[in-house]
Amino acid sequence: MSKFDRYILSQCFSVFGFFLLVFFLVVWINRAVILFDELIGDGHSAFIFLEFSALVLPDVIAAVAPLASFSATLYVTNRLSNESELAVIQATGFSPWRLSRPFVIFGACCALFVSIFSLYLVPHSGAYKSIREAEVSADLATTLLKEGIFQHPVDGVTFYIREINTKGELKDIYLSDRRDTNQSVTATASTAYLVRQEDESIIVLKDGQLQNFEPETQTLSVTNFTDWTYKFDRSKSPTAPTTIAISLVPTTTLIFDRAFAQKISRRSKAFVNEELNVRIELPLLAFATALVGFASIYVAGFSRFGAGRYMIFGIFLLVIMKMIESAVTKPTRVNFDLWPLIYAPSAFGILAFILMLYVSDRPRKVAPPVLSTEDTT
Protein backbone atom coordinates (compact mmCIF):
# COMPACT_ATOMS: atom_id res chain seq x y z
CA MET A 1 0.00 0.00 0.00
CA SER A 2 1.41 3.38 -1.03
CA LYS A 3 1.83 6.39 1.23
CA PHE A 4 -1.00 8.10 -0.59
CA ASP A 5 -3.40 5.26 0.21
CA ARG A 6 -2.33 5.21 3.85
CA TYR A 7 -2.76 8.99 4.06
CA ILE A 8 -6.31 8.85 2.68
CA LEU A 9 -7.24 5.85 4.82
CA SER A 10 -5.99 7.49 8.01
CA GLN A 11 -8.16 10.54 7.34
CA CYS A 12 -11.19 8.44 6.42
CA PHE A 13 -10.98 6.29 9.55
CA SER A 14 -10.54 9.24 11.89
CA VAL A 15 -13.48 11.13 10.35
CA PHE A 16 -15.54 7.93 10.25
CA GLY A 17 -15.02 7.49 13.98
CA PHE A 18 -16.16 11.05 14.62
CA PHE A 19 -19.34 10.78 12.53
CA LEU A 20 -20.11 7.32 13.91
CA LEU A 21 -19.92 8.72 17.44
CA VAL A 22 -22.12 11.72 16.59
CA PHE A 23 -24.82 9.71 14.81
CA PHE A 24 -24.66 7.00 17.44
CA LEU A 25 -25.19 9.46 20.29
CA VAL A 26 -28.12 11.10 18.53
CA VAL A 27 -29.95 7.79 18.02
CA TRP A 28 -28.86 6.17 21.29
CA ILE A 29 -29.90 9.13 23.45
CA ASN A 30 -33.32 9.06 21.82
CA ARG A 31 -33.72 5.38 22.67
CA ALA A 32 -32.21 5.83 26.12
CA VAL A 33 -34.82 8.45 26.98
CA ILE A 34 -37.58 5.98 26.10
CA LEU A 35 -35.89 3.23 28.12
CA PHE A 36 -35.44 5.58 31.06
CA ASP A 37 -39.11 6.47 31.04
CA GLU A 38 -40.17 2.80 30.86
CA LEU A 39 -37.71 1.26 33.32
CA ILE A 40 -37.18 3.96 35.92
CA GLY A 41 -40.87 4.84 35.77
CA ASP A 42 -41.68 1.21 36.64
CA GLY A 43 -39.41 1.33 39.68
CA HIS A 44 -36.37 -0.47 38.28
CA SER A 45 -32.85 0.43 39.32
CA ALA A 46 -30.35 2.52 37.38
CA PHE A 47 -28.26 -0.62 36.82
CA ILE A 48 -31.13 -2.21 34.87
CA PHE A 49 -31.42 0.96 32.78
CA LEU A 50 -27.67 0.92 31.99
CA GLU A 51 -27.83 -2.78 31.12
CA PHE A 52 -30.67 -2.33 28.65
CA SER A 53 -29.02 0.79 27.21
CA ALA A 54 -25.87 -1.21 26.54
CA LEU A 55 -27.84 -4.00 24.86
CA VAL A 56 -29.14 -1.63 22.18
CA LEU A 57 -25.62 -0.47 21.23
CA PRO A 58 -24.99 -3.06 18.46
CA ASP A 59 -28.31 -2.32 16.78
CA VAL A 60 -27.71 1.44 16.84
CA ILE A 61 -24.13 1.14 15.54
CA ALA A 62 -25.19 -1.13 12.68
CA ALA A 63 -27.96 1.29 11.73
CA VAL A 64 -25.81 4.46 11.61
CA ALA A 65 -22.58 2.98 10.21
CA PRO A 66 -23.59 3.34 6.51
CA LEU A 67 -24.45 6.99 7.08
CA ALA A 68 -21.14 7.52 8.89
CA SER A 69 -19.15 5.93 6.04
CA PHE A 70 -20.89 8.19 3.52
CA SER A 71 -20.23 11.29 5.62
CA ALA A 72 -16.57 10.35 6.12
CA THR A 73 -15.73 9.96 2.42
CA LEU A 74 -17.79 13.02 1.52
CA TYR A 75 -15.97 15.15 4.09
CA VAL A 76 -12.47 13.87 3.27
CA THR A 77 -12.92 14.28 -0.50
CA ASN A 78 -14.30 17.77 -0.06
CA ARG A 79 -11.37 18.74 2.16
CA LEU A 80 -8.88 17.39 -0.37
CA SER A 81 -10.59 19.44 -3.05
CA ASN A 82 -10.71 22.66 -1.00
CA GLU A 83 -7.04 22.41 -0.05
CA SER A 84 -6.03 21.74 -3.68
CA GLU A 85 -4.55 18.37 -2.71
CA LEU A 86 -6.89 16.66 -5.14
CA ALA A 87 -5.75 18.89 -8.01
CA VAL A 88 -2.08 18.16 -7.22
CA ILE A 89 -2.73 14.44 -7.16
CA GLN A 90 -4.59 14.62 -10.48
CA ALA A 91 -1.70 16.59 -11.98
CA THR A 92 0.67 13.72 -11.22
CA GLY A 93 -1.33 11.52 -13.57
CA PHE A 94 -3.61 9.68 -11.14
CA SER A 95 -6.78 8.52 -12.87
CA PRO A 96 -10.14 8.59 -11.07
CA TRP A 97 -9.99 4.82 -10.69
CA ARG A 98 -6.56 5.01 -9.05
CA LEU A 99 -7.73 7.80 -6.76
CA SER A 100 -10.71 5.74 -5.71
CA ARG A 101 -8.59 2.80 -4.50
CA PRO A 102 -8.13 3.98 -0.87
CA PHE A 103 -11.82 4.82 -0.70
CA VAL A 104 -12.71 1.35 -1.99
CA ILE A 105 -10.45 -0.16 0.68
CA PHE A 106 -12.09 2.05 3.28
CA GLY A 107 -15.56 0.98 2.13
CA ALA A 108 -14.52 -2.68 2.33
CA CYS A 109 -13.28 -2.15 5.90
CA CYS A 110 -16.58 -0.48 6.80
CA ALA A 111 -18.46 -3.42 5.30
CA LEU A 112 -16.42 -5.86 7.37
CA PHE A 113 -17.04 -3.77 10.48
CA VAL A 114 -20.82 -3.65 9.90
CA SER A 115 -20.98 -7.37 9.07
CA ILE A 116 -19.72 -8.23 12.57
CA PHE A 117 -22.65 -6.33 14.03
CA SER A 118 -25.40 -7.27 11.56
CA LEU A 119 -24.54 -10.98 11.35
CA TYR A 120 -23.56 -11.70 14.95
CA LEU A 121 -23.80 -8.98 17.58
CA VAL A 122 -27.24 -7.56 16.75
CA PRO A 123 -29.20 -10.87 16.85
CA HIS A 124 -27.31 -12.13 19.93
CA SER A 125 -27.71 -8.89 21.90
CA GLY A 126 -31.38 -8.75 20.87
CA ALA A 127 -31.98 -12.32 22.05
CA TYR A 128 -30.33 -11.63 25.39
CA LYS A 129 -32.33 -8.40 25.70
CA SER A 130 -35.60 -10.30 25.21
CA ILE A 131 -34.58 -12.75 27.93
CA ARG A 132 -33.78 -9.93 30.33
CA GLU A 133 -37.08 -8.22 29.48
CA ALA A 134 -38.95 -11.40 30.44
CA GLU A 135 -37.00 -11.63 33.71
CA VAL A 136 -37.61 -7.99 34.56
CA SER A 137 -41.31 -8.19 33.73
CA ALA A 138 -41.58 -11.22 36.02
CA ASP A 139 -40.12 -9.24 38.93
CA LEU A 140 -43.29 -8.03 40.64
CA ALA A 141 -41.36 -6.48 43.52
CA THR A 142 -40.47 -3.46 41.39
CA THR A 143 -43.65 -3.09 39.37
CA LEU A 144 -45.95 -3.18 42.38
CA LEU A 145 -44.34 -0.33 44.30
CA LYS A 146 -46.41 2.53 42.91
CA GLU A 147 -48.49 4.91 44.94
CA GLY A 148 -52.06 5.90 44.13
CA ILE A 149 -52.45 3.66 41.07
CA PHE A 150 -54.77 0.70 40.57
CA GLN A 151 -52.45 -1.96 39.14
CA HIS A 152 -53.13 -5.30 37.46
CA PRO A 153 -49.91 -7.35 37.89
CA VAL A 154 -51.77 -10.54 36.88
CA ASP A 155 -54.97 -10.88 34.88
CA GLY A 156 -57.86 -10.89 37.32
CA VAL A 157 -55.88 -9.26 40.14
CA THR A 158 -56.17 -5.60 41.20
CA PHE A 159 -53.71 -4.04 43.64
CA TYR A 160 -53.65 -0.54 45.15
CA ILE A 161 -51.28 1.29 47.53
CA ARG A 162 -52.17 4.69 48.91
CA GLU A 163 -48.71 5.53 50.26
CA ILE A 164 -45.20 4.10 50.74
CA ASN A 165 -43.36 5.61 53.70
CA THR A 166 -39.63 5.95 54.25
CA LYS A 167 -39.52 2.68 56.23
CA GLY A 168 -40.74 0.70 53.25
CA GLU A 169 -44.21 0.14 54.70
CA LEU A 170 -47.19 0.07 52.35
CA LYS A 171 -50.13 2.03 53.73
CA ASP A 172 -53.84 1.47 53.03
CA ILE A 173 -53.82 -1.59 50.79
CA TYR A 174 -56.56 -2.87 48.54
CA LEU A 175 -56.24 -6.31 46.93
CA SER A 176 -58.80 -8.11 44.76
CA ASP A 177 -58.31 -11.58 43.25
CA ARG A 178 -61.01 -12.68 40.78
CA ARG A 179 -59.10 -15.41 38.93
CA ASP A 180 -61.05 -18.24 40.52
CA THR A 181 -64.54 -18.40 39.00
CA ASN A 182 -65.87 -20.17 42.11
CA GLN A 183 -64.57 -17.63 44.60
CA SER A 184 -63.69 -13.93 44.67
CA VAL A 185 -61.29 -12.66 47.34
CA THR A 186 -60.99 -9.03 48.41
CA ALA A 187 -58.59 -7.88 51.11
CA THR A 188 -57.97 -4.50 52.69
CA ALA A 189 -55.26 -3.66 55.21
CA SER A 190 -53.82 -0.63 56.94
CA THR A 191 -50.22 -1.80 56.53
CA ALA A 192 -48.38 -4.28 54.33
CA TYR A 193 -44.85 -5.38 53.44
CA LEU A 194 -43.60 -6.69 50.12
CA VAL A 195 -40.95 -9.38 50.58
CA ARG A 196 -39.00 -11.72 48.30
CA GLN A 197 -38.87 -15.46 48.95
CA GLU A 198 -36.58 -17.21 46.50
CA ASP A 199 -37.93 -16.02 43.10
CA GLU A 200 -41.44 -15.19 44.29
CA SER A 201 -43.02 -11.93 45.43
CA ILE A 202 -45.07 -12.21 48.63
CA ILE A 203 -47.09 -9.50 50.31
CA VAL A 204 -47.75 -9.61 54.05
CA LEU A 205 -50.86 -7.65 55.08
CA LYS A 206 -51.39 -6.57 58.69
CA ASP A 207 -54.52 -5.45 60.54
CA GLY A 208 -57.03 -5.87 57.78
CA GLN A 209 -60.20 -7.50 56.56
CA LEU A 210 -60.73 -10.40 54.15
CA GLN A 211 -63.93 -10.87 52.13
CA ASN A 212 -64.75 -14.14 50.33
CA PHE A 213 -67.62 -14.12 47.87
CA GLU A 214 -68.99 -17.33 46.32
CA PRO A 215 -71.10 -16.61 43.19
CA GLU A 216 -72.87 -19.99 43.20
CA THR A 217 -74.29 -19.65 46.70
CA GLN A 218 -74.29 -15.85 46.70
CA THR A 219 -72.66 -15.87 50.13
CA LEU A 220 -70.18 -13.38 51.50
CA SER A 221 -67.93 -14.15 54.45
CA VAL A 222 -65.92 -11.49 56.22
CA THR A 223 -62.84 -12.22 58.32
CA ASN A 224 -60.70 -9.80 60.31
CA PHE A 225 -57.04 -10.73 60.46
CA THR A 226 -53.88 -9.56 62.16
CA ASP A 227 -51.48 -11.08 59.61
CA TRP A 228 -52.29 -12.48 56.18
CA THR A 229 -49.87 -13.60 53.50
CA TYR A 230 -50.66 -13.44 49.80
CA LYS A 231 -48.47 -14.78 46.99
CA PHE A 232 -48.77 -13.52 43.43
CA ASP A 233 -49.09 -16.78 41.55
CA ARG A 234 -48.60 -16.38 37.80
CA SER A 235 -49.63 -19.93 37.02
CA LYS A 236 -53.19 -18.85 36.27
CA SER A 237 -52.15 -15.94 34.11
CA PRO A 238 -51.81 -16.27 30.33
CA THR A 239 -48.60 -17.98 29.33
CA ALA A 240 -45.92 -16.04 27.52
CA PRO A 241 -45.86 -16.46 23.75
CA THR A 242 -43.44 -19.06 22.47
CA THR A 243 -42.83 -17.25 19.18
CA ILE A 244 -39.37 -15.75 18.72
CA ALA A 245 -38.96 -12.62 16.62
CA ILE A 246 -37.15 -13.41 13.40
CA SER A 247 -34.65 -10.60 14.09
CA LEU A 248 -33.48 -12.53 17.18
CA VAL A 249 -32.79 -15.80 15.40
CA PRO A 250 -29.02 -16.43 14.97
CA THR A 251 -27.64 -16.00 11.47
CA THR A 252 -26.27 -19.55 11.42
CA THR A 253 -29.80 -20.86 11.98
CA LEU A 254 -31.13 -18.74 9.11
CA ILE A 255 -28.44 -20.17 6.82
CA PHE A 256 -28.30 -23.86 7.76
CA ASP A 257 -31.73 -24.57 9.25
CA ARG A 258 -34.35 -22.31 7.70
CA ALA A 259 -37.15 -24.76 8.44
CA PHE A 260 -36.44 -24.49 12.16
CA ALA A 261 -36.22 -20.69 11.87
CA GLN A 262 -39.66 -20.68 10.21
CA LYS A 263 -41.06 -22.85 12.97
CA ILE A 264 -39.84 -20.85 15.97
CA SER A 265 -40.63 -17.48 14.38
CA ARG A 266 -43.86 -18.56 12.68
CA ARG A 267 -42.81 -16.71 9.57
CA SER A 268 -43.00 -17.69 5.92
CA LYS A 269 -40.07 -18.92 3.89
CA ALA A 270 -39.88 -15.61 2.04
CA PHE A 271 -39.87 -13.62 5.30
CA VAL A 272 -37.03 -15.70 6.76
CA ASN A 273 -35.05 -15.41 3.55
CA GLU A 274 -35.58 -11.63 3.51
CA GLU A 275 -34.21 -11.32 7.05
CA LEU A 276 -31.07 -13.26 6.14
CA ASN A 277 -30.39 -11.23 3.00
CA VAL A 278 -31.00 -7.94 4.81
CA ARG A 279 -28.27 -8.85 7.29
CA ILE A 280 -25.93 -9.54 4.37
CA GLU A 281 -26.98 -6.44 2.45
CA LEU A 282 -26.34 -3.98 5.30
CA PRO A 283 -22.52 -4.32 5.06
CA LEU A 284 -22.76 -3.91 1.28
CA LEU A 285 -24.79 -0.76 1.86
CA ALA A 286 -22.00 0.66 4.03
CA PHE A 287 -19.56 -0.13 1.20
CA ALA A 288 -21.76 1.52 -1.44
CA THR A 289 -22.41 4.68 0.61
CA ALA A 290 -18.67 5.17 1.10
CA LEU A 291 -18.12 5.06 -2.67
CA VAL A 292 -21.03 7.42 -3.37
CA GLY A 293 -19.64 9.95 -0.89
CA PHE A 294 -16.29 10.04 -2.70
CA ALA A 295 -17.63 10.07 -6.28
CA SER A 296 -20.27 12.76 -5.69
CA ILE A 297 -17.53 15.27 -4.78
CA TYR A 298 -14.89 14.03 -7.21
CA VAL A 299 -17.19 14.39 -10.20
CA ALA A 300 -17.51 18.12 -9.44
CA GLY A 301 -13.91 18.78 -10.45
CA PHE A 302 -12.70 22.34 -9.92
CA SER A 303 -15.43 24.90 -9.35
CA ARG A 304 -15.20 28.48 -8.13
CA PHE A 305 -18.59 28.02 -6.48
CA GLY A 306 -17.41 25.16 -4.29
CA ALA A 307 -18.84 21.67 -4.00
CA GLY A 308 -21.96 22.53 -2.01
CA ARG A 309 -24.40 21.53 -4.71
CA TYR A 310 -22.53 18.26 -5.25
CA MET A 311 -22.83 17.49 -1.54
CA ILE A 312 -26.57 17.94 -1.92
CA PHE A 313 -26.42 15.67 -4.95
CA GLY A 314 -24.64 12.99 -2.89
CA ILE A 315 -27.24 13.28 -0.13
CA PHE A 316 -29.94 13.01 -2.79
CA LEU A 317 -28.40 9.74 -4.01
CA LEU A 318 -28.33 8.48 -0.43
CA VAL A 319 -32.02 9.31 -0.04
CA ILE A 320 -32.80 7.39 -3.23
CA MET A 321 -30.95 4.37 -1.85
CA LYS A 322 -33.04 4.46 1.32
CA MET A 323 -36.23 4.88 -0.72
CA ILE A 324 -35.33 1.82 -2.78
CA GLU A 325 -34.63 -0.08 0.43
CA SER A 326 -38.07 0.79 1.80
CA ALA A 327 -39.81 -0.01 -1.49
CA VAL A 328 -38.41 -3.55 -1.83
CA THR A 329 -39.01 -4.60 1.79
CA LYS A 330 -42.68 -5.56 1.54
CA PRO A 331 -42.61 -7.51 -1.77
CA THR A 332 -39.49 -9.49 -0.81
CA ARG A 333 -41.18 -10.58 2.43
CA VAL A 334 -44.12 -11.97 0.49
CA ASN A 335 -42.54 -13.38 -2.68
CA PHE A 336 -39.47 -15.59 -2.23
CA ASP A 337 -38.38 -15.23 -5.87
CA LEU A 338 -37.91 -11.46 -5.47
CA TRP A 339 -35.02 -11.77 -2.98
CA PRO A 340 -32.43 -10.25 -5.41
CA LEU A 341 -34.27 -6.94 -5.05
CA ILE A 342 -32.97 -6.71 -1.48
CA TYR A 343 -29.56 -5.81 -2.90
CA ALA A 344 -30.98 -3.07 -5.15
CA PRO A 345 -29.94 -0.14 -2.87
CA SER A 346 -26.30 -1.26 -2.78
CA ALA A 347 -26.33 -2.05 -6.50
CA PHE A 348 -27.71 1.41 -7.24
CA GLY A 349 -24.98 3.06 -5.15
CA ILE A 350 -22.16 1.10 -6.77
CA LEU A 351 -23.58 1.77 -10.24
CA ALA A 352 -23.84 5.49 -9.48
CA PHE A 353 -20.21 5.44 -8.31
CA ILE A 354 -19.04 3.80 -11.56
CA LEU A 355 -21.03 6.19 -13.75
CA MET A 356 -19.76 9.28 -11.93
CA LEU A 357 -16.13 8.17 -12.24
CA TYR A 358 -16.69 7.31 -15.89
CA VAL A 359 -18.07 10.81 -16.53
CA SER A 360 -15.20 12.47 -14.67
CA ASP A 361 -12.62 10.37 -16.57
CA ARG A 362 -13.87 11.43 -19.98
CA PRO A 363 -11.84 14.26 -21.53
CA ARG A 364 -13.81 17.47 -21.48
CA LYS A 365 -14.37 19.03 -24.86
CA VAL A 366 -13.08 22.57 -25.13
CA ALA A 367 -14.53 24.81 -27.82
CA PRO A 368 -11.86 25.97 -30.35
CA PRO A 369 -11.00 29.68 -30.32
CA VAL A 370 -12.84 31.81 -32.81
CA LEU A 371 -10.40 33.49 -35.21
CA SER A 372 -11.16 36.87 -36.72
CA THR A 373 -10.53 37.76 -40.35
CA GLU A 374 -7.53 39.85 -39.31
CA ASP A 375 -5.93 36.83 -37.66
CA THR A 376 -6.39 34.76 -40.78
CA THR A 377 -4.65 37.33 -42.91
mmCIF file of N, CA, C and O in Angstrom, residues 118-150:
data_model
loop_
_atom_site.group_PDB
_atom_site.id
_atom_site.type_symbol
_atom_site.label_atom_id
_atom_site.label_comp_id
_atom_site.label_asym_id
_atom_site.label_seq_id
_atom_site.Cartn_x
_atom_site.Cartn_y
_atom_site.Cartn_z
ATOM 1 N N SER A 118 -24.129 -6.823 12.138
ATOM 2 C CA SER A 118 -25.399 -7.270 11.562
ATOM 3 C C SER A 118 -25.553 -8.784 11.587
ATOM 4 O O SER A 118 -26.670 -9.295 11.768
ATOM 5 N N LEU A 119 -24.454 -9.527 11.419
ATOM 6 C CA LEU A 119 -24.541 -10.983 11.348
ATOM 7 C C LEU A 119 -24.441 -11.663 12.702
ATOM 8 O O LEU A 119 -24.973 -12.770 12.879
ATOM 9 N N TYR A 120 -23.787 -11.024 13.666
ATOM 10 C CA TYR A 120 -23.565 -11.704 14.946
ATOM 11 C C TYR A 120 -24.055 -10.905 16.153
ATOM 12 O O TYR A 120 -24.911 -11.378 16.917
ATOM 13 N N LEU A 121 -23.536 -9.698 16.341
ATOM 14 C CA LEU A 121 -23.798 -8.979 17.582
ATOM 15 C C LEU A 121 -25.253 -8.544 17.724
ATOM 16 O O LEU A 121 -25.825 -8.630 18.820
ATOM 17 N N VAL A 122 -25.857 -8.057 16.657
ATOM 18 C CA VAL A 122 -27.239 -7.558 16.747
ATOM 19 C C VAL A 122 -28.220 -8.665 17.128
ATOM 20 O O VAL A 122 -29.003 -8.502 18.081
ATOM 21 N N PRO A 123 -28.243 -9.831 16.431
ATOM 22 C CA PRO A 123 -29.200 -10.870 16.853
ATOM 23 C C PRO A 123 -28.915 -11.430 18.235
ATOM 24 O O PRO A 123 -29.848 -11.727 18.991
ATOM 25 N N HIS A 124 -27.631 -11.565 18.620
ATOM 26 C CA HIS A 124 -27.312 -12.128 19.930
ATOM 27 C C HIS A 124 -27.669 -11.153 21.053
ATOM 28 O O HIS A 124 -28.205 -11.563 22.090
ATOM 29 N N SER A 125 -27.352 -9.873 20.872
ATOM 30 C CA SER A 125 -27.715 -8.894 21.902
ATOM 31 C C SER A 125 -29.228 -8.749 21.997
ATOM 32 O O SER A 125 -29.784 -8.574 23.086
ATOM 33 N N GLY A 126 -29.929 -8.821 20.848
ATOM 34 C CA GLY A 126 -31.379 -8.747 20.868
ATOM 35 C C GLY A 126 -32.009 -9.933 21.580
ATOM 36 O O GLY A 126 -32.994 -9.775 22.322
ATOM 37 N N ALA A 127 -31.445 -11.137 21.369
ATOM 38 C CA ALA A 127 -31.976 -12.320 22.046
ATOM 39 C C ALA A 127 -31.764 -12.226 23.553
ATOM 40 O O ALA A 127 -32.665 -12.544 24.345
ATOM 41 N N TYR A 128 -30.582 -11.780 23.954
ATOM 42 C CA TYR A 128 -30.329 -11.629 25.391
ATOM 43 C C TYR A 128 -31.215 -10.535 25.990
ATOM 44 O O TYR A 128 -31.692 -10.663 27.125
ATOM 45 N N LYS A 129 -31.464 -9.483 25.223
ATOM 46 C CA LYS A 129 -32.328 -8.405 25.696
ATOM 47 C C LYS A 129 -33.749 -8.904 25.907
ATOM 48 O O LYS A 129 -34.411 -8.520 26.888
ATOM 49 N N SER A 130 -34.253 -9.760 25.030
ATOM 50 C CA SER A 130 -35.599 -10.297 25.207
ATOM 51 C C SER A 130 -35.692 -11.181 26.443
ATOM 52 O O SER A 130 -36.714 -11.191 27.145
ATOM 53 N N ILE A 131 -34.597 -11.928 26.722
ATOM 54 C CA ILE A 131 -34.577 -12.754 27.935
ATOM 55 C C ILE A 131 -34.606 -11.881 29.181
ATOM 56 O O ILE A 131 -35.347 -12.149 30.136
ATOM 57 N N ARG A 132 -33.816 -10.826 29.172
ATOM 58 C CA ARG A 132 -33.782 -9.927 30.328
ATOM 59 C C ARG A 132 -35.110 -9.188 30.492
ATOM 60 O O ARG A 132 -35.554 -8.929 31.611
ATOM 61 N N GLU A 133 -35.774 -8.870 29.387
ATOM 62 C CA GLU A 133 -37.083 -8.219 29.478
ATOM 63 C C GLU A 133 -38.096 -9.142 30.148
ATOM 64 O O GLU A 133 -38.923 -8.696 30.959
ATOM 65 N N ALA A 134 -38.039 -10.439 29.809
ATOM 66 C CA ALA A 134 -38.947 -11.398 30.444
ATOM 67 C C ALA A 134 -38.649 -11.523 31.934
ATOM 68 O O ALA A 134 -39.571 -11.621 32.754
ATOM 69 N N GLU A 135 -37.363 -11.531 32.296
ATOM 70 C CA GLU A 135 -36.998 -11.627 33.708
ATOM 71 C C GLU A 135 -37.430 -10.386 34.482
ATOM 72 O O GLU A 135 -37.910 -10.489 35.609
ATOM 73 N N VAL A 136 -37.239 -9.233 33.870
ATOM 74 C CA VAL A 136 -37.613 -7.991 34.557
ATOM 75 C C VAL A 136 -39.119 -7.879 34.690
ATOM 76 O O VAL A 136 -39.637 -7.438 35.730
ATOM 77 N N SER A 137 -39.844 -8.261 33.644
ATOM 78 C CA SER A 137 -41.305 -8.186 33.727
ATOM 79 C C SER A 137 -41.868 -9.156 34.747
ATOM 80 O O SER A 137 -42.950 -8.928 35.302
ATOM 81 N N ALA A 138 -41.132 -10.258 35.021
ATOM 82 C CA ALA A 138 -41.579 -11.222 36.024
ATOM 83 C C ALA A 138 -41.273 -10.778 37.446
ATOM 84 O O ALA A 138 -41.752 -11.379 38.401
ATOM 85 N N ASP A 139 -40.484 -9.737 37.599
ATOM 86 C CA ASP A 139 -40.124 -9.239 38.930
ATOM 87 C C ASP A 139 -41.222 -8.299 39.418
ATOM 88 O O ASP A 139 -41.209 -7.101 39.142
ATOM 89 N N LEU A 140 -42.181 -8.830 40.154
ATOM 90 C CA LEU A 140 -43.292 -8.028 40.636
ATOM 91 C C LEU A 140 -42.882 -7.058 41.723
ATOM 92 O O LEU A 140 -43.579 -6.082 41.984
ATOM 93 N N ALA A 141 -41.758 -7.331 42.400
ATOM 94 C CA ALA A 141 -41.357 -6.478 43.521
ATOM 95 C C ALA A 141 -41.129 -5.040 43.096
ATOM 96 O O ALA A 141 -41.305 -4.111 43.873
ATOM 97 N N THR A 142 -40.714 -4.829 41.855
ATOM 98 C CA THR A 142 -40.465 -3.465 41.386
ATOM 99 C C THR A 142 -41.707 -2.833 40.759
ATOM 100 O O THR A 142 -41.949 -1.650 40.923
ATOM 101 N N THR A 143 -42.491 -3.652 40.058
ATOM 102 C CA THR A 143 -43.648 -3.085 39.365
ATOM 103 C C THR A 143 -44.799 -2.762 40.311
ATOM 104 O O THR A 143 -45.662 -1.950 39.983
ATOM 105 N N LEU A 144 -44.839 -3.401 41.468
ATOM 106 C CA LEU A 144 -45.949 -3.182 42.382
ATOM 107 C C LEU A 144 -45.798 -1.932 43.235
ATOM 108 O O LEU A 144 -46.782 -1.431 43.770
ATOM 109 N N LEU A 145 -44.577 -1.442 43.386
ATOM 110 C CA LEU A 145 -44.339 -0.332 44.303
ATOM 111 C C LEU A 145 -44.658 1.001 43.647
ATOM 112 O O LEU A 145 -43.773 1.786 43.315
ATOM 113 N N LYS A 146 -45.954 1.262 43.478
ATOM 114 C CA LYS A 146 -46.414 2.527 42.910
ATOM 115 C C LYS A 146 -47.556 3.048 43.764
ATOM 116 O O LYS A 146 -48.478 2.299 44.114
ATOM 117 N N GLU A 147 -47.490 4.314 44.070
ATOM 118 C CA GLU A 147 -48.494 4.909 44.940
ATOM 119 C C GLU A 147 -49.674 5.455 44.134
ATOM 120 O O GLU A 147 -49.496 6.018 43.051
ATOM 121 N N GLY A 148 -50.877 5.275 44.691
ATOM 122 C CA GLY A 148 -52.061 5.905 44.130
ATOM 123 C C GLY A 148 -52.478 5.424 42.766
ATOM 124 O O GLY A 148 -53.138 6.152 42.033
ATOM 125 N N ILE A 149 -52.107 4.193 42.392
ATOM 126 C CA ILE A 149 -52.450 3.656 41.071
ATOM 127 C C ILE A 149 -53.057 2.269 41.242
ATOM 128 O O ILE A 149 -52.510 1.434 41.962
ATOM 129 N N PHE A 150 -54.188 2.036 40.594
ATOM 130 C CA PHE A 150 -54.769 0.698 40.567
ATOM 131 C C PHE A 150 -54.002 -0.131 39.528
ATOM 132 O O PHE A 150 -54.047 0.161 38.328
#
